[in-house]
Amino acid sequence: MLNRRTVLSSAALAALPLALPELALAQSRKDSIVLAMALEPSPGLDPTGGAASSIAEVTLYNIYETLTKIHPDGSVTPLLAESWEVSPDLTTYTFRLRKGVKFHNGEPFNAQAVKFSFDRAGGDKSTNKDKRTFAALTTRVVDDHTVVILTKEIDPDFPFLMGQATAIIVEPKSADTNATKPTGTGPYRLENWVKGSSVTLSKWDDYRNAANIKLKRATFRFIADPAAQVAALLAGDVDAFPRVTPRSVEQFKGNPRFQVVVSGSRAKTILAINNKKKPFDDVRVRRAVNMAIDNKAVIQGAGDGYGVPIGSYYPPSAPGYVDLTSVNAYNPDRARALLKEAGVTGPIEVTITLPPPPYARQGGEVIASQLSKVGINAKLQNVEWAQWLSNVYGGAHNYDMTIISHVEPFDLGNFARPGYYWNYQSPKFNDLYGKYKGTANAKERTKLLGEIQRLVADDAPMGFLYQPQWVTVASKDVKGLWKDMPIFCNDLSSLSKA
């Protein structure tokens, strides 16, 4: 086991793509950096047009900016907004906007751009994954540098939401082409995109704080294979690999060339279940699935121990968390009894569709073995990221089960989304969530949040696995890496090389 985890085979090294000349050059310069990611942004570089977190990993705070900015500790400060005020009932936000800001195409940033961006995000044609949030907003222009935002859904974390990738401010004339020609107000512009290989950003000299931006160029390489990830780091082809496969970490801990940063998260890794497919439309079967799974074994197999078990769709690091790991705790005997109660007389044949991240494919092997012990025979099907987004997350939701990490901090509202890929429908949940979004009293909100977590745990619309801890491996000379990751972001403005 030690050899498999720590020794690279010659075949794996041979399979590693050779570093492009410009990447090798970047390694020798203090004003350039090469970062690696497991997944390529898909379907494009517009975070309002796709659900993949990899889009934000390249673009948020680099190409595009938001009214507010989220920091590693979860705090929120002004970005495109200089300040804001909120009404006592938490339904009205007045944002004072930064003056003298331009988009990359020379157009001015102003209140009209904010209104356009939020109206677009909540409009009928919107593909924004947070469309519901923006559909509940009314944005009013007071003057060029003042906007008032009215919200029908109360959320004390609204300034945090305004700092996420779905809340980017886009330039109206260029918005429709942002997927391939992204235009924002950030310190970097797209220089080159080699599909399947890398994205390169270059510093925008007309940025308002250009003198404070240390790196002139940043290249994001896409490396899904765990052995290739290790090889790229050891060869010096990559300066930093945020959220690297944990299985590769041990060999870097004692190496003086590298630093290893273990970060907290707000993510939830789940075994998503298609609730419309029989027999998973029966809550007893879904509970049996949960009871067949040993979370701790999954954490070891999928994340090499970097994770915390969860019993509902809410992470232990979030405010108002309720520990519900005992609700459908690991109990294979009880799982078999529940299947019998549900009238399941023979083995259930299912396919677990697995996207490329190693945690999914490694976790799939562990979970398939565990499910087989209670009479659920799982076939593992590996698919590419674009295929997963198209066939599982989007379209007809053509899957039985899948393993995925949901990294958004505040996304309980997904359970109320009609046609979401889980196909979970619950009037009781919708009622509870509506009360939660309409309640300003902090004590009452916490109470409702606990009830929501319990309802989700009882309904077991998915297999609750764990809250992942993300690991970054980087060269010792890289400064400014995020210690924790409340959102997925590679903020280049904070990075430098010694």
PDB file of N, CA, C and O in Angstrom, residues 275-276 281 286 414-420 422-430 455 459 461:
ATOM      1  N   ASN A 275     -33.882  10.477  -7.201  1.00  0.00           N
ATOM      2  CA  ASN A 275     -35.055  10.131  -6.393  1.00  0.00           C
ATOM      3  C   ASN A 275     -36.266   9.706  -7.210  1.00  0.00           C
ATOM      4  O   ASN A 275     -37.236   9.166  -6.652  1.00  0.00           O
ATOM      5  N   LYS A 276     -36.237   9.917  -8.532  1.00  0.00           N
ATOM      6  CA  LYS A 276     -37.369   9.520  -9.371  1.00  0.00           C
ATOM      7  C   LYS A 276     -37.278   8.078  -9.823  1.00  0.00           C
ATOM      8  O   LYS A 276     -38.260   7.475 -10.246  1.00  0.00           O
ATOM      9  N   ASP A 281     -37.367   5.949  -5.177  1.00  0.00           N
ATOM     10  CA  ASP A 281     -38.472   6.840  -4.835  1.00  0.00           C
ATOM     11  C   ASP A 281     -39.087   6.477  -3.489  1.00  0.00           C
ATOM     12  O   ASP A 281     -39.956   7.180  -2.974  1.00  0.00           O
ATOM     13  N   ARG A 286     -33.732   4.615   0.329  1.00  0.00           N
ATOM     14  CA  ARG A 286     -32.683   5.639   0.443  1.00  0.00           C
ATOM     15  C   ARG A 286     -32.038   5.610   1.822  1.00  0.00           C
ATOM     16  O   ARG A 286     -30.824   5.791   1.962  1.00  0.00           O
ATOM     17  N   ASN A 414     -31.175  24.271  -2.959  1.00  0.00           N
ATOM     18  CA  ASN A 414     -31.227  23.317  -4.072  1.00  0.00           C
ATOM     19  C   ASN A 414     -32.344  22.295  -3.891  1.00  0.00           C
ATOM     20  O   ASN A 414     -32.881  21.774  -4.870  1.00  0.00           O
ATOM     21  N   PHE A 415     -32.680  21.991  -2.639  1.00  0.00           N
ATOM     22  CA  PHE A 415     -33.746  21.014  -2.388  1.00  0.00           C
ATOM     23  C   PHE A 415     -35.120  21.561  -2.767  1.00  0.00           C
ATOM     24  O   PHE A 415     -36.066  20.795  -2.905  1.00  0.00           O
ATOM     25  N   ALA A 416     -35.223  22.871  -2.926  1.00  0.00           N
ATOM     26  CA  ALA A 416     -36.492  23.487  -3.318  1.00  0.00           C
ATOM     27  C   ALA A 416     -36.538  23.815  -4.800  1.00  0.00           C
ATOM     28  O   ALA A 416     -37.547  24.328  -5.292  1.00  0.00           O
ATOM     29  N   ARG A 417     -35.466  23.517  -5.515  1.00  0.00           N
ATOM     30  CA  ARG A 417     -35.401  23.851  -6.939  1.00  0.00           C
ATOM     31  C   ARG A 417     -36.143  22.811  -7.769  1.00  0.00           C
ATOM     32  O   ARG A 417     -35.782  21.626  -7.767  1.00  0.00           O
ATOM     33  N   PRO A 418     -37.185  23.211  -8.500  1.00  0.00           N
ATOM     34  CA  PRO A 418     -37.882  22.257  -9.368  1.00  0.00           C
ATOM     35  C   PRO A 418     -36.938  21.743 -10.456  1.00  0.00           C
ATOM     36  O   PRO A 418     -36.201  22.510 -11.067  1.00  0.00           O
ATOM     37  N   GLY A 419     -36.939  20.442 -10.675  1.00  0.00           N
ATOM     38  CA  GLY A 419     -36.136  19.876 -11.746  1.00  0.00           C
ATOM     39  C   GLY A 419     -34.660  19.791 -11.466  1.00  0.00           C
ATOM     40  O   GLY A 419     -33.873  19.546 -12.383  1.00  0.00           O
ATOM     41  N   TYR A 420     -34.245  19.995 -10.194  1.00  0.00           N
ATOM     42  CA  TYR A 420     -32.825  19.851  -9.880  1.00  0.00           C
ATOM     43  C   TYR A 420     -32.448  18.381 -10.030  1.00  0.00           C
ATOM     44  O   TYR A 420     -33.289  17.486  -9.938  1.00  0.00           O
ATOM     45  N   TRP A 422     -31.253  15.995  -8.403  1.00  0.00           N
ATOM     46  CA  TRP A 422     -31.605  14.940  -7.441  1.00  0.00           C
ATOM     47  C   TRP A 422     -33.028  14.441  -7.640  1.00  0.00           C
ATOM     48  O   TRP A 422     -33.379  13.356  -7.190  1.00  0.00           O
ATOM     49  N   ASN A 423     -33.896  15.290  -8.251  1.00  0.00           N
ATOM     50  CA  ASN A 423     -35.320  14.972  -8.412  1.00  0.00           C
ATOM     51  C   ASN A 423     -36.010  14.739  -7.068  1.00  0.00           C
ATOM     52  O   ASN A 423     -36.879  13.885  -6.924  1.00  0.00           O
ATOM     53  N   TYR A 424     -35.610  15.530  -6.086  1.00  0.00           N
ATOM     54  CA  TYR A 424     -36.235  15.483  -4.755  1.00  0.00           C
ATOM     55  C   TYR A 424     -37.346  16.522  -4.711  1.00  0.00           C
ATOM     56  O   TYR A 424     -37.155  17.670  -5.104  1.00  0.00           O
ATOM     57  N   GLN A 425     -38.517  16.103  -4.241  1.00  0.00           N
ATOM     58  CA  GLN A 425     -39.639  17.019  -4.112  1.00  0.00           C
ATOM     59  C   GLN A 425     -40.285  16.833  -2.752  1.00  0.00           C
ATOM     60  O   GLN A 425     -40.651  15.712  -2.382  1.00  0.00           O
ATOM     61  N   SER A 426     -40.428  17.943  -2.012  1.00  0.00           N
ATOM     62  CA  SER A 426     -41.017  17.866  -0.678  1.00  0.00           C
ATOM     63  C   SER A 426     -41.719  19.175  -0.344  1.00  0.00           C
ATOM     64  O   SER A 426     -41.064  20.190  -0.080  1.00  0.00           O
ATOM     65  N   PRO A 427     -43.056  19.184  -0.356  1.00  0.00           N
ATOM     66  CA  PRO A 427     -43.783  20.390   0.054  1.00  0.00           C
ATOM     67  C   PRO A 427     -43.419  20.830   1.470  1.00  0.00           C
ATOM     68  O   PRO A 427     -43.374  22.033   1.752  1.00  0.00           O
ATOM     69  N   LYS A 428     -43.137  19.857   2.344  1.00  0.00           N
ATOM     70  CA  LYS A 428     -42.759  20.200   3.715  1.00  0.00           C
ATOM     71  C   LYS A 428     -41.443  20.958   3.734  1.00  0.00           C
ATOM     72  O   LYS A 428     -41.284  21.953   4.462  1.00  0.00           O
ATOM     73  N   PHE A 429     -40.480  20.491   2.926  1.00  0.00           N
ATOM     74  CA  PHE A 429     -39.205  21.210   2.860  1.00  0.00           C
ATOM     75  C   PHE A 429     -39.435  22.614   2.313  1.00  0.00           C
ATOM     76  O   PHE A 429     -38.894  23.599   2.852  1.00  0.00           O
ATOM     77  N   ASN A 430     -40.195  22.719   1.222  1.00  0.00           N
ATOM     78  CA  ASN A 430     -40.428  24.023   0.602  1.00  0.00           C
ATOM     79  C   ASN A 430     -41.051  25.000   1.599  1.00  0.00           C
ATOM     80  O   ASN A 430     -40.692  26.180   1.639  1.00  0.00           O
ATOM     81  N   LEU A 455     -35.082  17.352   8.671  1.00  0.00           N
ATOM     82  CA  LEU A 455     -35.976  16.858   7.625  1.00  0.00           C
ATOM     83  C   LEU A 455     -35.171  16.213   6.495  1.00  0.00           C
ATOM     84  O   LEU A 455     -35.514  15.130   6.016  1.00  0.00           O
ATOM     85  N   ASP A 459     -35.389  12.327   5.308  1.00  0.00           N
ATOM     86  CA  ASP A 459     -35.818  11.995   3.947  1.00  0.00           C
ATOM     87  C   ASP A 459     -34.720  11.297   3.149  1.00  0.00           C
ATOM     88  O   ASP A 459     -35.021  10.640   2.133  1.00  0.00           O
ATOM     89  N   PRO A 461     -32.487  12.019   0.834  1.00  0.00           N
ATOM     90  CA  PRO A 461     -32.539  12.081  -0.628  1.00  0.00           C
ATOM     91  C   PRO A 461     -31.215  11.737  -1.298  1.00  0.00           C
ATOM     92  O   PRO A 461     -31.146  11.651  -2.530  1.00  0.00           O
TER      93      PRO A 461
END
